[in-house]
Short mmCIF file of N, CA and C in Angstrom, two decimals:
data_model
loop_
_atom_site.label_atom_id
_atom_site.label_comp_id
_atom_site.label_asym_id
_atom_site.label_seq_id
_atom_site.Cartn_x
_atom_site.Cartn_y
_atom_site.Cartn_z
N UNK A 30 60.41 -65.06 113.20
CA UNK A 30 59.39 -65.72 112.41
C UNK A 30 59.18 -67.12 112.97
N UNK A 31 57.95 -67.39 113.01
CA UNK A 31 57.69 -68.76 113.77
C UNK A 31 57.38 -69.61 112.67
N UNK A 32 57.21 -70.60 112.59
CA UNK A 32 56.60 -71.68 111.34
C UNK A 32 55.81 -72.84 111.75
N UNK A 33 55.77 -74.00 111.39
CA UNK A 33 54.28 -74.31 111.66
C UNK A 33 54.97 -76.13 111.15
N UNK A 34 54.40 -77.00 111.96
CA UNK A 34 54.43 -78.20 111.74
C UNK A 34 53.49 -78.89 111.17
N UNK A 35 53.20 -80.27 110.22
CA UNK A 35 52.23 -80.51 109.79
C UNK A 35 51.94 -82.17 110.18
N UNK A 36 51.43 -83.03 111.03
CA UNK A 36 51.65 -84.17 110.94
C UNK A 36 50.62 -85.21 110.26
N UNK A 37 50.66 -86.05 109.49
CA UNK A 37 50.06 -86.81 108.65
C UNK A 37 50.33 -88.46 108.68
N UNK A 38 48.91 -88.99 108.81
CA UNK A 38 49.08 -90.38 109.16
C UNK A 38 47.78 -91.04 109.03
N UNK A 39 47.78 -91.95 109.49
CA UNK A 39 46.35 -93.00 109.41
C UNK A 39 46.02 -92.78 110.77
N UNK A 40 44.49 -93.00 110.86
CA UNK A 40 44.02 -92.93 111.99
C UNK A 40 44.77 -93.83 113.22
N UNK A 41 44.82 -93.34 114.28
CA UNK A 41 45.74 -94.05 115.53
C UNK A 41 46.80 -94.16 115.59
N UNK A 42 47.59 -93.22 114.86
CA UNK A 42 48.99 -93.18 114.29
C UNK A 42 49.97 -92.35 115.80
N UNK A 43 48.67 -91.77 116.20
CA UNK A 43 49.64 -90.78 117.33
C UNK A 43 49.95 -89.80 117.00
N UNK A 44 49.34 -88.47 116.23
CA UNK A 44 49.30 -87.49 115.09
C UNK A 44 49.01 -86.64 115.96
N UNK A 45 47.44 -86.73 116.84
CA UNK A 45 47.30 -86.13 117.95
C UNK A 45 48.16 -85.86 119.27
N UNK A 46 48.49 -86.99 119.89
CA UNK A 46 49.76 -87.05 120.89
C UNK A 46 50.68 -86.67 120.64
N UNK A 47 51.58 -86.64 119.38
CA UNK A 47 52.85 -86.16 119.26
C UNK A 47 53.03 -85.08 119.05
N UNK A 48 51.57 -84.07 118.38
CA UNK A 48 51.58 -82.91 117.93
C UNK A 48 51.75 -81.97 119.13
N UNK A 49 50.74 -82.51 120.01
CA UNK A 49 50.47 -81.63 121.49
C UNK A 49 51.76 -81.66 122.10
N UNK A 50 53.00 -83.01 122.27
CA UNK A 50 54.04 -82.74 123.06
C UNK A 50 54.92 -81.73 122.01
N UNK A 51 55.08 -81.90 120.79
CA UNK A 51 55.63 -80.85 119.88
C UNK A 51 55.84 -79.30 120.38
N UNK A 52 54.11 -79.44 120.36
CA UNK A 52 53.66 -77.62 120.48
C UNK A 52 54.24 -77.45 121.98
N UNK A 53 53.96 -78.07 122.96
CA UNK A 53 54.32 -77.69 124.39
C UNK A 53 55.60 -77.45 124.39
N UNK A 54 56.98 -78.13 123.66
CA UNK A 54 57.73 -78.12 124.02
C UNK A 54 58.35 -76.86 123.03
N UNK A 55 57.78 -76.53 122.21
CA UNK A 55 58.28 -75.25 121.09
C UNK A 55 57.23 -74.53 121.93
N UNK A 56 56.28 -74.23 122.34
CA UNK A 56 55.76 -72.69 122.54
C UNK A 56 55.21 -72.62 121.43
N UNK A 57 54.81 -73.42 120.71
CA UNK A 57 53.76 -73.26 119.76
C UNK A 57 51.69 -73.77 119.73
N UNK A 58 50.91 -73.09 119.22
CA UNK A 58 49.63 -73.89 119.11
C UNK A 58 48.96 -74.80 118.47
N UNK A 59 48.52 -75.81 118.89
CA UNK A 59 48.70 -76.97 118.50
C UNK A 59 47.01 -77.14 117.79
N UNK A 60 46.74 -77.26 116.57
CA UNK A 60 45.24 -76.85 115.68
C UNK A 60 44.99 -78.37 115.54
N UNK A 61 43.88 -78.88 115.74
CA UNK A 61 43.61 -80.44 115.10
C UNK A 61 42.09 -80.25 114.19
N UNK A 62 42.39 -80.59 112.79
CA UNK A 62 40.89 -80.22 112.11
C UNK A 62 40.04 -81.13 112.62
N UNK A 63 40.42 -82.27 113.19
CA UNK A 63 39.31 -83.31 113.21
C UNK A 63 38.74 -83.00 114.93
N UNK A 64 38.96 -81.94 115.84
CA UNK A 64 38.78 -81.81 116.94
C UNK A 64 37.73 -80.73 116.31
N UNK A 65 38.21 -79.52 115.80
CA UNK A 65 37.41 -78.59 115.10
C UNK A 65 36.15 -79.25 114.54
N UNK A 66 36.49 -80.16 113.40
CA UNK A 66 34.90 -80.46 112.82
C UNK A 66 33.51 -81.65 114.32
N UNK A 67 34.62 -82.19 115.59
CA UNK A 67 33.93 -82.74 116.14
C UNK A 67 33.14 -81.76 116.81
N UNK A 68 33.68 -80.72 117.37
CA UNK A 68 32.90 -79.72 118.14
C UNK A 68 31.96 -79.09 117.42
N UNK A 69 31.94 -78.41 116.33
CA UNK A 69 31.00 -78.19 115.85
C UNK A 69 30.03 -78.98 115.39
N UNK A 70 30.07 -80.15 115.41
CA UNK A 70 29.20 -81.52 115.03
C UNK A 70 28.34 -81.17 116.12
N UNK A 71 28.87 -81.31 117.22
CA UNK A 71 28.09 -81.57 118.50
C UNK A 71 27.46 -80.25 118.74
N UNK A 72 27.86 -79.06 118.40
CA UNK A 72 27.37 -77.79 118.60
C UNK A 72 26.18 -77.51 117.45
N UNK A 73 26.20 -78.48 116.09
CA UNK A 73 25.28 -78.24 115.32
C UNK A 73 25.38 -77.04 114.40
N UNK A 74 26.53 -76.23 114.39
CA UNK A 74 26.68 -75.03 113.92
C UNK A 74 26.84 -75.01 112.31
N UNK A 75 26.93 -74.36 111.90
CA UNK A 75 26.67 -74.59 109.93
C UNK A 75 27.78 -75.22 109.58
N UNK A 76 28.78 -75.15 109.84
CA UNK A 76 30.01 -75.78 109.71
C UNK A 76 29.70 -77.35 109.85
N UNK A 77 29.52 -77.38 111.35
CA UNK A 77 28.90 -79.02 111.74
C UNK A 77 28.09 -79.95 110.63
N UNK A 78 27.09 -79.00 110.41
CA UNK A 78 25.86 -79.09 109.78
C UNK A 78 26.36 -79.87 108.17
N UNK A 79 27.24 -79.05 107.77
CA UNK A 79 28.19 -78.96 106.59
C UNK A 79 28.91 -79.87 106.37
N UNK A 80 29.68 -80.25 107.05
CA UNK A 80 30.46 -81.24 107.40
C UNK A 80 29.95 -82.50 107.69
N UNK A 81 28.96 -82.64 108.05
CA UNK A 81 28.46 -84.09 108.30
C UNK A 81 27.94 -84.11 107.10
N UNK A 82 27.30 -83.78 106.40
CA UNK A 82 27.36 -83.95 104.92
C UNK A 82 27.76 -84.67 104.28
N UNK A 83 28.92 -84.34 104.15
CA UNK A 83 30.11 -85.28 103.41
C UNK A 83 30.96 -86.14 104.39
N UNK A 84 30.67 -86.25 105.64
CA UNK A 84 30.78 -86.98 106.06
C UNK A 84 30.05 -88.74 105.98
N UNK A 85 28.95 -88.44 106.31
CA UNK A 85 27.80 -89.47 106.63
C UNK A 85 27.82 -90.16 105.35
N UNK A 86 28.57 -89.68 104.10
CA UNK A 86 28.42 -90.61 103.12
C UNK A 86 29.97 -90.90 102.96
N UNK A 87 30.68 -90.86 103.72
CA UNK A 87 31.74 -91.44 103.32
C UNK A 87 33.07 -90.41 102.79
N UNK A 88 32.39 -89.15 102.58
CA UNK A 88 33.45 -88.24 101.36
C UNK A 88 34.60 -87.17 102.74
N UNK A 89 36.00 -86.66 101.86
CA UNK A 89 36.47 -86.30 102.55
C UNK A 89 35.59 -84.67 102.64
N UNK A 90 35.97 -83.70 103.47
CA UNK A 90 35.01 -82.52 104.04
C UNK A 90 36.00 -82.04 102.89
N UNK A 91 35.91 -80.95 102.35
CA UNK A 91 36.75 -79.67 101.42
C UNK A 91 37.28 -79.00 101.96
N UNK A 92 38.24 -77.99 101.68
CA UNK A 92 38.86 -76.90 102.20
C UNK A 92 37.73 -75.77 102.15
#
């Protein structure tokens, strides 16, 4: 059974960087939501679309 890490912080915290050496060094995949909602921003896709939403005014996105 594999399990799953969660890292949490303020922006520039190093959440990103530490996660990726994490996953490399376990053999695990390394998910970032805020990479997810950027690509689809830029792709425009309903998600994107969705997400900037509650973005552009300030609010956090929902589950």
């Amino acid at each position: 059974m594999r399990g799953f890490f969660v890292f949490l912080g303020p922006p520039g915290a190093g959440k990103g960087t530490q996660s990726k050496v994490v996953a490399a060094r376990l053999g695990l995949r390394q998910i970032s939501s805020g990479e997810i909602f950027r690509e689809n921003l830029k792709n425009q896709t309903e998600l994107g679309i969705l997400a900037n939403e509650y973005i552009k005014v300030g609010e956090l996105v929902p589950d």
